[in-house]
Amino acid sequence: MTTLPPDAPPPPTPDQILRAPKVLLHDHLDGGLRPATVVELAAEQGYDRLPETDPARLADWFRASADSGSLVRYLETFTHTVGVMQTPEALARVAAECVLDLAADGVVYAEIRYAPEQHQERGLRLEEVVEAVNEGLREGERRAAAGGRRVRAGALLTAMRQAARALEIAELANRYRDAGVVGFDIAGPEAGFPPTRSLDAFEFLKRENNHFTIHAGEAFGLPSIWQALQWCGADRLGHGVRIIDDIEVREDGSVSLGRLAAYVRDKRIPLELCPTSNIQTGAAPSYAEHPIGLLRRLGFRATVNTDNRLMSDTSMSREFTQLVRTFHYTLDDLQWFTVNAMKSAFIPFDERLAMIGDVIKPGYAALRSEWLFRREADKGT
Ligand SMILES: O=c1[nH]cnc2c1ncn2[C@@H]1O[C@H](CO)[C@@H](O)[C@H]1O
Ligand SMILES: [Zn+2]
């Protein structure tokens, strides 16, 4: 008797999703603290403005406050996380815990972003901020490896759109290149602060052959994406989810792309999609209606990300689980998103290829083969 694999592969189990190698390109350091750490750091630093001091209630508060449907209100919650990240020790601790949490979730490569300029309330120099975070990231990698989980983490330095320090932060990112920092980003409120405000920073980075991503096409639509790509030269789009506004789906199911959407797809511009965050800020109505389904079908370079694990009470596994439930994705789909993300990372090409060939593909192959053993086990033989 010949046993054939099932026609439709079984949906990945929660345990398989957890064990699947994952790559995370868009995760904010100040959006991913453990609730208990926020409480402890607040006590240590005498920060008395937390809305709750019980970790479980504080976690609920973050999630509920971030559910406002508005990016500007969503961003207000960061006052409290940034408020307790003002010393080298706090920054290093948060960075180390971030890497440990990602490793425990099966992430093998991550780019973690934060805005150094927001961590100077107690007089730290920008260099001290960057060095403290780098130290924490390395510590997290070491502790994860000691626990049997290997993960690599790089930092992205973010400049806040509403401040006018982008060039200074871009220079800082360039100085710490090959020393823990892999690129640059701008974030903050989108409406009223177009990417071209920071043009000098992007032009500087291009002259230095350095890499950057831009938060664009989240709260604001196509003009923001267009500027980020065609004026600023972004390598990737943070969110970019509003590219859907340039895609027409007709009743008969046929699809046509406008010039900008076609450019994004043809040039393989990576989209750092963050489904849960998008629902919270109102950039997408629900998981089922999230543009990721269509973008994946059309072959855009789509990637899956967490954005802010604390505010969204999420993880890479939870984002993948939602997508599996909503779009019936298989391990092949999850591998596709993961390979897309690894191809789009800001580390050197040979290292990306090695991660894909030696870590990601073998990881998914091992998971795909498990049905063989499960069948034998089910038979009780
Ligand atoms: O989804 C987002 N869109 C725009 N800005 C964001 C988002 N998530 C976080 N930040 C902003 O980035 C800063 C540095 O990490 C955070 O403090 C927050 O203000
Ligand atoms: Zn973001």
mmCIF file of C-alpha atoms and ligand atoms in Angstrom:
data_model
loop_
_atom_site.group_PDB
_atom_site.id
_atom_site.type_symbol
_atom_site.label_atom_id
_atom_site.label_comp_id
_atom_site.label_asym_id
_atom_site.label_seq_id
_atom_site.Cartn_x
_atom_site.Cartn_y
_atom_site.Cartn_z
ATOM 1 C CA MET A 1 0.000 0.000 0.000
ATOM 2 C CA THR A 2 1.237 3.474 -0.843
ATOM 3 C CA THR A 3 0.486 6.316 1.531
ATOM 4 C CA LEU A 4 0.127 9.609 -0.295
ATOM 5 C CA PRO A 5 0.502 12.964 1.421
ATOM 6 C CA PRO A 6 -2.877 14.604 2.036
ATOM 7 C CA ASP A 7 -4.110 16.654 -0.961
ATOM 8 C CA ALA A 8 -4.482 19.800 1.019
ATOM 9 C CA PRO A 9 -1.699 20.144 3.552
ATOM 10 C CA PRO A 10 -3.083 20.243 7.099
ATOM 11 C CA PRO A 11 -3.154 23.724 8.638
ATOM 12 C CA PRO A 12 -0.109 24.432 10.755
ATOM 13 C CA THR A 13 -0.751 23.763 14.433
ATOM 14 C CA PRO A 14 -0.119 26.488 17.075
ATOM 15 C CA ASP A 15 2.903 24.516 18.206
ATOM 16 C CA GLN A 16 4.283 24.340 14.656
ATOM 17 C CA ILE A 17 3.759 28.085 14.210
ATOM 18 C CA LEU A 18 5.679 28.679 17.422
ATOM 19 C CA ARG A 19 8.552 26.435 16.329
ATOM 20 C CA ALA A 20 8.672 27.755 12.744
ATOM 21 C CA PRO A 21 11.699 30.004 12.131
ATOM 22 C CA LYS A 22 10.460 33.584 11.861
ATOM 23 C CA VAL A 23 11.967 36.877 10.731
ATOM 24 C CA LEU A 24 10.864 40.236 12.118
ATOM 25 C CA LEU A 25 11.756 43.510 10.383
ATOM 26 C CA HIS A 26 9.396 45.943 12.104
ATOM 27 C CA ASP A 27 9.316 45.897 15.901
ATOM 28 C CA HIS A 28 9.668 48.967 18.160
ATOM 29 C CA LEU A 29 11.868 48.542 21.221
ATOM 30 C CA ASP A 30 9.682 50.996 23.170
ATOM 31 C CA GLY A 31 6.560 49.140 22.005
ATOM 32 C CA GLY A 32 7.595 45.703 23.226
ATOM 33 C CA LEU A 33 8.362 45.939 26.938
ATOM 34 C CA ARG A 34 7.121 43.264 29.318
ATOM 35 C CA PRO A 35 4.327 44.835 31.423
ATOM 36 C CA ALA A 36 6.054 43.742 34.644
ATOM 37 C CA THR A 37 9.261 45.419 33.487
ATOM 38 C CA VAL A 38 7.430 48.709 32.894
ATOM 39 C CA VAL A 39 6.167 48.560 36.480
ATOM 40 C CA GLU A 40 9.575 47.672 37.957
ATOM 41 C CA LEU A 41 11.463 50.297 35.959
ATOM 42 C CA ALA A 42 8.897 52.949 36.936
ATOM 43 C CA ALA A 43 9.437 52.126 40.617
ATOM 44 C CA GLU A 44 13.244 52.132 40.255
ATOM 45 C CA GLN A 45 13.315 55.452 38.405
ATOM 46 C CA GLY A 46 10.621 57.215 40.414
ATOM 47 C CA TYR A 47 8.309 57.496 37.386
ATOM 48 C CA ASP A 48 4.904 58.115 38.992
ATOM 49 C CA ARG A 49 2.664 58.665 35.969
ATOM 50 C CA LEU A 50 1.769 55.049 35.100
ATOM 51 C CA PRO A 51 -1.999 54.616 34.715
ATOM 52 C CA GLU A 52 -1.836 51.186 36.483
ATOM 53 C CA THR A 53 0.817 49.540 38.626
ATOM 54 C CA ASP A 54 -0.443 45.973 38.461
ATOM 55 C CA PRO A 55 1.229 44.329 35.433
ATOM 56 C CA ALA A 56 -1.895 42.529 34.175
ATOM 57 C CA ARG A 57 -4.029 45.656 34.448
ATOM 58 C CA LEU A 58 -1.293 47.738 32.855
ATOM 59 C CA ALA A 59 -1.135 45.276 29.934
ATOM 60 C CA ASP A 60 -4.906 45.660 29.482
ATOM 61 C CA TRP A 61 -4.595 49.431 29.652
ATOM 62 C CA PHE A 62 -1.996 49.489 26.846
ATOM 63 C CA ARG A 63 -4.042 47.223 24.636
ATOM 64 C CA ALA A 64 -7.291 49.132 25.203
ATOM 65 C CA SER A 65 -5.712 52.579 24.806
ATOM 66 C CA ALA A 66 -4.017 51.499 21.582
ATOM 67 C CA ASP A 67 -7.365 50.317 20.199
ATOM 68 C CA SER A 68 -8.468 53.894 19.506
ATOM 69 C CA GLY A 69 -8.700 53.773 15.714
ATOM 70 C CA SER A 70 -6.338 56.752 15.497
ATOM 71 C CA LEU A 71 -2.566 56.690 15.038
ATOM 72 C CA VAL A 72 -2.090 59.881 17.033
ATOM 73 C CA ARG A 73 -3.896 58.455 20.074
ATOM 74 C CA TYR A 74 -2.149 55.111 19.653
ATOM 75 C CA LEU A 75 1.178 56.938 19.861
ATOM 76 C CA GLU A 76 0.227 58.636 23.157
ATOM 77 C CA THR A 77 0.682 55.333 24.974
ATOM 78 C CA PHE A 78 4.427 55.478 24.281
ATOM 79 C CA THR A 79 4.833 58.303 26.823
ATOM 80 C CA HIS A 80 4.908 55.670 29.559
ATOM 81 C CA THR A 81 7.302 53.203 27.941
ATOM 82 C CA VAL A 82 9.677 55.930 26.835
ATOM 83 C CA GLY A 83 9.283 57.478 30.299
ATOM 84 C CA VAL A 84 10.861 54.445 31.982
ATOM 85 C CA MET A 85 13.642 53.982 29.389
ATOM 86 C CA GLN A 86 15.889 56.866 30.408
ATOM 87 C CA THR A 87 18.953 55.181 31.916
ATOM 88 C CA PRO A 88 21.588 52.915 30.319
ATOM 89 C CA GLU A 89 20.545 50.076 32.652
ATOM 90 C CA ALA A 90 16.865 50.357 31.732
ATOM 91 C CA LEU A 91 17.652 50.507 28.015
ATOM 92 C CA ALA A 92 19.945 47.487 28.185
ATOM 93 C CA ARG A 93 17.432 45.490 30.198
ATOM 94 C CA VAL A 94 14.574 46.233 27.814
ATOM 95 C CA ALA A 95 16.752 45.339 24.810
ATOM 96 C CA ALA A 96 17.924 42.059 26.346
ATOM 97 C CA GLU A 97 14.382 41.040 27.303
ATOM 98 C CA CYS A 98 13.164 41.933 23.829
ATOM 99 C CA VAL A 99 15.662 39.545 22.226
ATOM 100 C CA LEU A 100 14.854 36.799 24.752
ATOM 101 C CA ASP A 101 11.105 37.163 24.120
ATOM 102 C CA LEU A 102 11.580 37.055 20.360
ATOM 103 C CA ALA A 103 13.827 33.986 20.626
ATOM 104 C CA ALA A 104 11.249 32.222 22.807
ATOM 105 C CA ASP A 105 8.719 32.955 20.068
ATOM 106 C CA GLY A 106 10.888 31.300 17.395
ATOM 107 C CA VAL A 107 12.259 34.462 15.794
ATOM 108 C CA VAL A 108 15.704 33.802 14.264
ATOM 109 C CA TYR A 109 16.433 37.253 12.879
ATOM 110 C CA ALA A 110 15.075 40.627 14.015
ATOM 111 C CA GLU A 111 15.602 44.313 13.326
ATOM 112 C CA ILE A 112 14.567 46.306 16.386
ATOM 113 C CA ARG A 113 13.924 50.037 16.057
ATOM 114 C CA TYR A 114 13.777 52.917 18.501
ATOM 115 C CA ALA A 115 14.321 56.684 18.503
ATOM 116 C CA PRO A 116 17.510 57.562 20.447
ATOM 117 C CA GLU A 117 16.391 61.206 20.749
ATOM 118 C CA GLN A 118 13.500 60.119 22.990
ATOM 119 C CA HIS A 119 15.848 58.680 25.613
ATOM 120 C CA GLN A 120 17.673 61.871 26.573
ATOM 121 C CA GLU A 121 15.291 63.173 29.271
ATOM 122 C CA ARG A 122 17.893 62.455 31.950
ATOM 123 C CA GLY A 123 20.808 63.797 29.984
ATOM 124 C CA LEU A 124 22.102 60.721 28.155
ATOM 125 C CA ARG A 125 24.105 61.450 25.015
ATOM 126 C CA LEU A 126 22.837 59.816 21.816
ATOM 127 C CA GLU A 127 25.933 57.595 21.746
ATOM 128 C CA GLU A 128 25.244 56.371 25.285
ATOM 129 C CA VAL A 129 21.702 55.427 24.289
ATOM 130 C CA VAL A 130 22.863 53.457 21.245
ATOM 131 C CA GLU A 131 25.625 51.701 23.151
ATOM 132 C CA ALA A 132 23.303 50.702 26.001
ATOM 133 C CA VAL A 133 20.772 49.213 23.595
ATOM 134 C CA ASN A 134 23.487 47.404 21.627
ATOM 135 C CA GLU A 135 24.862 45.943 24.832
ATOM 136 C CA GLY A 136 21.380 44.710 25.758
ATOM 137 C CA LEU A 137 20.815 43.172 22.331
ATOM 138 C CA ARG A 138 24.120 41.260 22.564
ATOM 139 C CA GLU A 139 23.275 40.146 26.108
ATOM 140 C CA GLY A 140 19.885 38.918 24.886
ATOM 141 C CA GLU A 141 21.519 36.957 22.057
ATOM 142 C CA ARG A 142 23.968 35.354 24.483
ATOM 143 C CA ARG A 143 21.284 34.395 26.993
ATOM 144 C CA ALA A 144 18.997 33.036 24.263
ATOM 145 C CA ALA A 145 21.855 30.928 22.855
ATOM 146 C CA ALA A 146 22.666 29.628 26.338
ATOM 147 C CA GLY A 147 19.024 28.528 26.551
ATOM 148 C CA GLY A 148 19.322 26.697 23.227
ATOM 149 C CA ARG A 149 17.752 29.345 20.973
ATOM 150 C CA ARG A 150 19.784 31.183 18.386
ATOM 151 C CA VAL A 151 18.647 34.594 17.238
ATOM 152 C CA ARG A 152 20.369 37.542 15.594
ATOM 153 C CA ALA A 153 19.226 41.076 16.348
ATOM 154 C CA GLY A 154 20.212 44.359 14.671
ATOM 155 C CA ALA A 155 19.069 47.876 15.536
ATOM 156 C CA LEU A 156 17.402 50.457 13.324
ATOM 157 C CA LEU A 157 17.672 54.053 14.522
ATOM 158 C CA THR A 158 14.441 55.995 14.127
ATOM 159 C CA ALA A 159 14.069 59.756 13.862
ATOM 160 C CA MET A 160 10.720 61.213 14.911
ATOM 161 C CA ARG A 161 8.964 63.026 12.065
ATOM 162 C CA GLN A 162 7.717 65.850 14.271
ATOM 163 C CA ALA A 163 11.217 66.685 15.584
ATOM 164 C CA ALA A 164 13.787 68.116 13.208
ATOM 165 C CA ARG A 165 16.702 65.860 14.068
ATOM 166 C CA ALA A 166 16.598 63.374 11.202
ATOM 167 C CA LEU A 167 20.009 64.258 9.746
ATOM 168 C CA GLU A 168 21.652 64.040 13.171
ATOM 169 C CA ILE A 169 20.107 60.586 13.766
ATOM 170 C CA ALA A 170 21.033 59.436 10.258
ATOM 171 C CA GLU A 171 24.644 60.426 10.975
ATOM 172 C CA LEU A 172 24.460 58.492 14.224
ATOM 173 C CA ALA A 173 23.166 55.403 12.395
ATOM 174 C CA ASN A 174 26.016 55.730 9.933
ATOM 175 C CA ARG A 175 28.583 56.004 12.715
ATOM 176 C CA TYR A 176 27.337 52.793 14.355
ATOM 177 C CA ARG A 177 27.083 50.905 11.101
ATOM 178 C CA ASP A 178 28.809 47.516 11.400
ATOM 179 C CA ALA A 179 28.597 48.079 15.154
ATOM 180 C CA GLY A 180 25.096 46.856 15.891
ATOM 181 C CA VAL A 181 23.047 49.334 13.829
ATOM 182 C CA VAL A 182 21.849 48.062 10.452
ATOM 183 C CA GLY A 183 19.764 51.000 9.204
ATOM 184 C CA PHE A 184 17.555 54.032 9.726
ATOM 185 C CA ASP A 185 13.820 54.830 9.849
ATOM 186 C CA ILE A 186 11.402 57.677 10.475
ATOM 187 C CA ALA A 187 8.234 57.252 12.569
ATOM 188 C CA GLY A 188 5.640 59.264 14.460
ATOM 189 C CA PRO A 189 2.446 60.956 13.248
ATOM 190 C CA GLU A 190 2.137 60.736 9.483
ATOM 191 C CA ALA A 191 -0.462 63.371 8.567
ATOM 192 C CA GLY A 192 1.181 66.806 8.376
ATOM 193 C CA PHE A 193 4.718 65.396 8.459
ATOM 194 C CA PRO A 194 5.541 64.135 4.958
ATOM 195 C CA PRO A 195 8.729 62.089 4.438
ATOM 196 C CA THR A 196 10.309 64.892 2.371
ATOM 197 C CA ARG A 197 10.695 66.937 5.584
ATOM 198 C CA SER A 198 13.615 64.609 6.328
ATOM 199 C CA LEU A 199 15.060 64.625 2.808
ATOM 200 C CA ASP A 200 18.510 65.767 3.925
ATOM 201 C CA ALA A 201 18.818 62.658 6.118
ATOM 202 C CA PHE A 202 17.872 60.303 3.293
ATOM 203 C CA GLU A 203 20.195 62.012 0.833
ATOM 204 C CA PHE A 204 23.025 61.709 3.326
ATOM 205 C CA LEU A 205 22.372 57.978 3.813
ATOM 206 C CA LYS A 206 22.206 57.363 0.076
ATOM 207 C CA ARG A 207 25.560 59.082 -0.399
ATOM 208 C CA GLU A 208 26.900 56.765 2.300
ATOM 209 C CA ASN A 209 25.398 53.684 0.584
ATOM 210 C CA ASN A 210 23.433 53.011 3.764
ATOM 211 C CA HIS A 211 19.960 51.493 4.174
ATOM 212 C CA PHE A 212 16.665 52.922 5.407
ATOM 213 C CA THR A 213 12.983 52.232 5.701
ATOM 214 C CA ILE A 214 10.239 54.844 6.106
ATOM 215 C CA HIS A 215 6.921 54.550 7.975
ATOM 216 C CA ALA A 216 4.563 55.459 5.117
ATOM 217 C CA GLY A 217 1.101 54.568 3.908
ATOM 218 C CA GLU A 218 -0.326 53.818 7.357
ATOM 219 C CA ALA A 219 -2.417 56.805 8.523
ATOM 220 C CA PHE A 220 -1.895 58.613 5.244
ATOM 221 C CA GLY A 221 -2.235 57.171 1.768
ATOM 222 C CA LEU A 222 -0.545 57.064 -1.599
ATOM 223 C CA PRO A 223 1.190 60.492 -1.593
ATOM 224 C CA SER A 224 3.152 59.419 1.462
ATOM 225 C CA ILE A 225 4.234 56.144 -0.163
ATOM 226 C CA TRP A 226 5.089 57.939 -3.386
ATOM 227 C CA GLN A 227 7.265 60.489 -1.563
ATOM 228 C CA ALA A 228 8.970 57.823 0.507
ATOM 229 C CA LEU A 229 9.968 55.914 -2.625
ATOM 230 C CA GLN A 230 10.414 58.480 -5.367
ATOM 231 C CA TRP A 231 11.720 61.475 -3.418
ATOM 232 C CA CYS A 232 13.438 59.843 -0.496
ATOM 233 C CA GLY A 233 14.542 56.519 -2.017
ATOM 234 C CA ALA A 234 13.363 54.214 0.792
ATOM 235 C CA ASP A 235 14.578 50.607 0.579
ATOM 236 C CA ARG A 236 11.440 49.369 2.357
ATOM 237 C CA LEU A 237 8.061 50.729 3.466
ATOM 238 C CA GLY A 238 7.041 50.646 7.123
ATOM 239 C CA HIS A 239 3.450 49.393 6.737
ATOM 240 C CA GLY A 240 2.830 50.623 3.152
ATOM 241 C CA VAL A 241 -0.574 49.019 3.565
ATOM 242 C CA ARG A 242 -2.409 51.901 1.820
ATOM 243 C CA ILE A 243 -0.834 50.784 -1.469
ATOM 244 C CA ILE A 244 -4.146 48.964 -1.710
ATOM 245 C CA ASP A 245 -5.700 52.348 -2.697
ATOM 246 C CA ASP A 246 -3.864 52.022 -6.023
ATOM 247 C CA ILE A 247 -5.219 48.524 -6.768
ATOM 248 C CA GLU A 248 -8.602 48.000 -8.377
ATOM 249 C CA VAL A 249 -10.426 44.699 -7.919
ATOM 250 C CA ARG A 250 -13.424 44.349 -10.262
ATOM 251 C CA GLU A 251 -16.562 42.328 -9.685
ATOM 252 C CA ASP A 252 -15.371 39.566 -12.012
ATOM 253 C CA GLY A 253 -12.259 39.214 -9.867
ATOM 254 C CA SER A 254 -9.873 40.834 -12.361
ATOM 255 C CA VAL A 255 -7.341 43.180 -10.846
ATOM 256 C CA SER A 256 -5.464 46.195 -12.167
ATOM 257 C CA LEU A 257 -2.575 48.016 -10.573
ATOM 258 C CA GLY A 258 -2.028 51.755 -10.794
ATOM 259 C CA ARG A 259 1.436 53.050 -11.688
ATOM 260 C CA LEU A 260 2.603 53.305 -8.068
ATOM 261 C CA ALA A 261 1.342 49.858 -7.044
ATOM 262 C CA ALA A 262 2.901 48.372 -10.181
ATOM 263 C CA TYR A 263 6.204 50.062 -9.326
ATOM 264 C CA VAL A 264 6.135 48.690 -5.779
ATOM 265 C CA ARG A 265 5.487 45.167 -7.029
ATOM 266 C CA ASP A 266 7.851 45.294 -10.024
ATOM 267 C CA LYS A 267 10.722 46.691 -7.964
ATOM 268 C CA ARG A 268 10.102 44.153 -5.206
ATOM 269 C CA ILE A 269 9.757 46.928 -2.570
ATOM 270 C CA PRO A 270 9.309 45.179 0.779
ATOM 271 C CA LEU A 271 6.117 46.015 2.675
ATOM 272 C CA GLU A 272 6.504 45.724 6.446
ATOM 273 C CA LEU A 273 2.870 44.811 7.134
ATOM 274 C CA CYS A 274 1.637 44.758 10.739
ATOM 275 C CA PRO A 275 -1.927 43.370 10.719
ATOM 276 C CA THR A 276 -2.957 43.811 14.365
ATOM 277 C CA SER A 277 -1.436 47.279 14.672
ATOM 278 C CA ASN A 278 -3.214 48.334 11.460
ATOM 279 C CA ILE A 279 -6.572 47.281 12.882
ATOM 280 C CA GLN A 280 -5.907 49.223 16.093
ATOM 281 C CA THR A 281 -4.960 52.454 14.319
ATOM 282 C CA GLY A 282 -7.771 52.135 11.788
ATOM 283 C CA ALA A 283 -5.456 51.501 8.808
ATOM 284 C CA ALA A 284 -7.382 48.258 8.124
ATOM 285 C CA PRO A 285 -10.926 47.304 9.205
ATOM 286 C CA SER A 286 -10.338 43.668 10.236
ATOM 287 C CA TYR A 287 -8.084 40.662 9.648
ATOM 288 C CA ALA A 288 -10.416 39.351 6.933
ATOM 289 C CA GLU A 289 -10.353 42.685 5.123
ATOM 290 C CA HIS A 290 -6.657 43.312 5.693
ATOM 291 C CA PRO A 291 -4.941 43.960 2.347
ATOM 292 C CA ILE A 292 -2.276 41.347 3.149
ATOM 293 C CA GLY A 293 -4.513 38.646 1.626
ATOM 294 C CA LEU A 294 -4.658 40.370 -1.753
ATOM 295 C CA LEU A 295 -1.043 41.556 -1.654
ATOM 296 C CA ARG A 296 0.147 38.017 -1.008
ATOM 297 C CA ARG A 297 -1.973 36.678 -3.892
ATOM 298 C CA LEU A 298 -0.602 39.332 -6.234
ATOM 299 C CA GLY A 299 2.978 38.501 -5.275
ATOM 300 C CA PHE A 300 3.988 41.766 -3.619
ATOM 301 C CA ARG A 301 7.101 41.475 -1.417
ATOM 302 C CA ALA A 302 4.874 41.284 1.686
ATOM 303 C CA THR A 303 6.275 40.590 5.152
ATOM 304 C CA VAL A 304 4.506 40.034 8.483
ATOM 305 C CA ASN A 305 5.475 42.064 11.545
ATOM 306 C CA THR A 306 4.431 42.866 15.095
ATOM 307 C CA ASP A 307 5.034 46.671 15.237
ATOM 308 C CA ASN A 308 4.394 46.980 19.008
ATOM 309 C CA ARG A 309 4.034 43.734 20.913
ATOM 310 C CA LEU A 310 2.947 45.454 24.144
ATOM 311 C CA MET A 311 0.335 47.807 22.651
ATOM 312 C CA SER A 312 -1.062 45.058 20.421
ATOM 313 C CA ASP A 313 -0.627 42.212 22.909
ATOM 314 C CA THR A 314 0.946 40.253 20.069
ATOM 315 C CA SER A 315 3.952 38.235 18.889
ATOM 316 C CA MET A 316 5.087 36.868 15.533
ATOM 317 C CA SER A 317 3.336 33.598 16.366
ATOM 318 C CA ARG A 318 0.095 35.416 17.128
ATOM 319 C CA GLU A 319 0.255 37.402 13.886
ATOM 320 C CA PHE A 320 0.889 34.183 11.939
ATOM 321 C CA THR A 321 -1.924 32.402 13.816
ATOM 322 C CA GLN A 322 -4.418 35.135 12.898
ATOM 323 C CA LEU A 323 -3.390 34.907 9.252
ATOM 324 C CA VAL A 324 -3.625 31.107 9.240
ATOM 325 C CA ARG A 325 -7.136 31.345 10.672
ATOM 326 C CA THR A 326 -8.257 34.107 8.346
ATOM 327 C CA PHE A 327 -6.641 33.134 5.053
ATOM 328 C CA HIS A 328 -6.046 29.391 5.651
ATOM 329 C CA TYR A 329 -2.344 29.833 5.113
ATOM 330 C CA THR A 330 -0.139 26.743 5.093
ATOM 331 C CA LEU A 331 3.453 26.254 6.167
ATOM 332 C CA ASP A 332 4.395 27.117 2.561
ATOM 333 C CA ASP A 333 2.741 30.526 2.912
ATOM 334 C CA LEU A 334 4.437 31.160 6.260
ATOM 335 C CA GLN A 335 7.780 30.187 4.715
ATOM 336 C CA TRP A 336 7.076 32.563 1.811
ATOM 337 C CA PHE A 337 6.528 35.515 4.179
ATOM 338 C CA THR A 338 9.623 34.539 6.154
ATOM 339 C CA VAL A 339 11.866 34.245 3.101
ATOM 340 C CA ASN A 340 10.503 37.584 1.833
ATOM 341 C CA ALA A 341 11.469 39.180 5.139
ATOM 342 C CA MET A 342 14.949 37.638 5.181
ATOM 343 C CA LYS A 343 15.579 38.756 1.577
ATOM 344 C CA SER A 344 14.603 42.287 2.636
ATOM 345 C CA ALA A 345 16.798 42.511 5.751
ATOM 346 C CA PHE A 346 19.552 45.128 5.942
ATOM 347 C CA ILE A 347 22.429 42.686 6.597
ATOM 348 C CA PRO A 348 24.811 41.610 3.794
ATOM 349 C CA PHE A 349 23.494 39.460 0.937
ATOM 350 C CA ASP A 350 25.648 36.410 1.701
ATOM 351 C CA GLU A 351 24.403 36.347 5.297
ATOM 352 C CA ARG A 352 20.784 36.648 4.191
ATOM 353 C CA LEU A 353 21.241 33.774 1.748
ATOM 354 C CA ALA A 354 22.812 31.622 4.431
ATOM 355 C CA MET A 355 19.943 32.347 6.817
ATOM 356 C CA ILE A 356 17.444 31.353 4.128
ATOM 357 C CA GLY A 357 19.312 28.241 2.985
ATOM 358 C CA ASP A 358 20.668 26.977 6.284
ATOM 359 C CA VAL A 359 18.056 28.057 8.842
ATOM 360 C CA ILE A 360 14.699 29.003 7.331
ATOM 361 C CA LYS A 361 14.193 26.419 4.581
ATOM 362 C CA PRO A 362 15.460 23.465 6.648
ATOM 363 C CA GLY A 363 13.258 24.628 9.542
ATOM 364 C CA TYR A 364 10.100 24.640 7.437
ATOM 365 C CA ALA A 365 11.078 21.382 5.691
ATOM 366 C CA ALA A 366 11.359 19.675 9.070
ATOM 367 C CA LEU A 367 7.907 20.976 10.055
ATOM 368 C CA ARG A 368 6.360 19.948 6.733
ATOM 369 C CA SER A 369 7.628 16.410 7.206
ATOM 370 C CA GLU A 370 5.919 15.991 10.565
ATOM 371 C CA TRP A 371 2.700 14.677 9.048
ATOM 372 C CA LEU A 372 4.615 11.490 8.236
ATOM 373 C CA PHE A 373 5.337 10.808 11.863
ATOM 374 C CA ARG A 374 1.991 12.022 13.098
ATOM 375 C CA ARG A 375 0.224 9.471 10.878
ATOM 376 C CA GLU A 376 2.311 6.624 12.220
ATOM 377 C CA ALA A 377 1.714 7.821 15.766
ATOM 378 C CA ASP A 378 -2.043 8.128 15.112
ATOM 379 C CA LYS A 379 -2.157 4.514 13.974
ATOM 380 C CA GLY A 380 -0.684 3.552 17.316
ATOM 381 C CA THR A 381 2.003 1.415 15.648
HETATM 382 O O1 LIG B 1 2.971 52.273 13.754
HETATM 383 C C1 LIG B 1 3.611 53.297 14.044
HETATM 384 N N1 LIG B 1 3.557 54.380 13.227
HETATM 385 C C2 LIG B 1 4.264 55.500 13.464
HETATM 386 N N2 LIG B 1 5.041 55.649 14.535
HETATM 387 C C3 LIG B 1 5.123 54.623 15.391
HETATM 388 C C4 LIG B 1 4.437 53.429 15.197
HETATM 389 N N3 LIG B 1 4.700 52.604 16.236
HETATM 390 C C5 LIG B 1 5.537 53.269 17.033
HETATM 391 N N4 LIG B 1 5.802 54.496 16.542
HETATM 392 C C6 LIG B 1 6.632 55.550 17.130
HETATM 393 O O2 LIG B 1 7.989 55.185 16.971
HETATM 394 C C7 LIG B 1 8.705 55.605 18.123
HETATM 395 C C8 LIG B 1 10.062 54.941 18.188
HETATM 396 O O3 LIG B 1 10.008 53.568 18.349
HETATM 397 C C9 LIG B 1 7.741 55.305 19.241
HETATM 398 O O4 LIG B 1 8.058 56.010 20.408
HETATM 399 C C10 LIG B 1 6.418 55.729 18.639
HETATM 400 O O5 LIG B 1 6.176 57.096 18.888
HETATM 401 ZN ZN ZN B 2 5.963 51.055 13.398
#
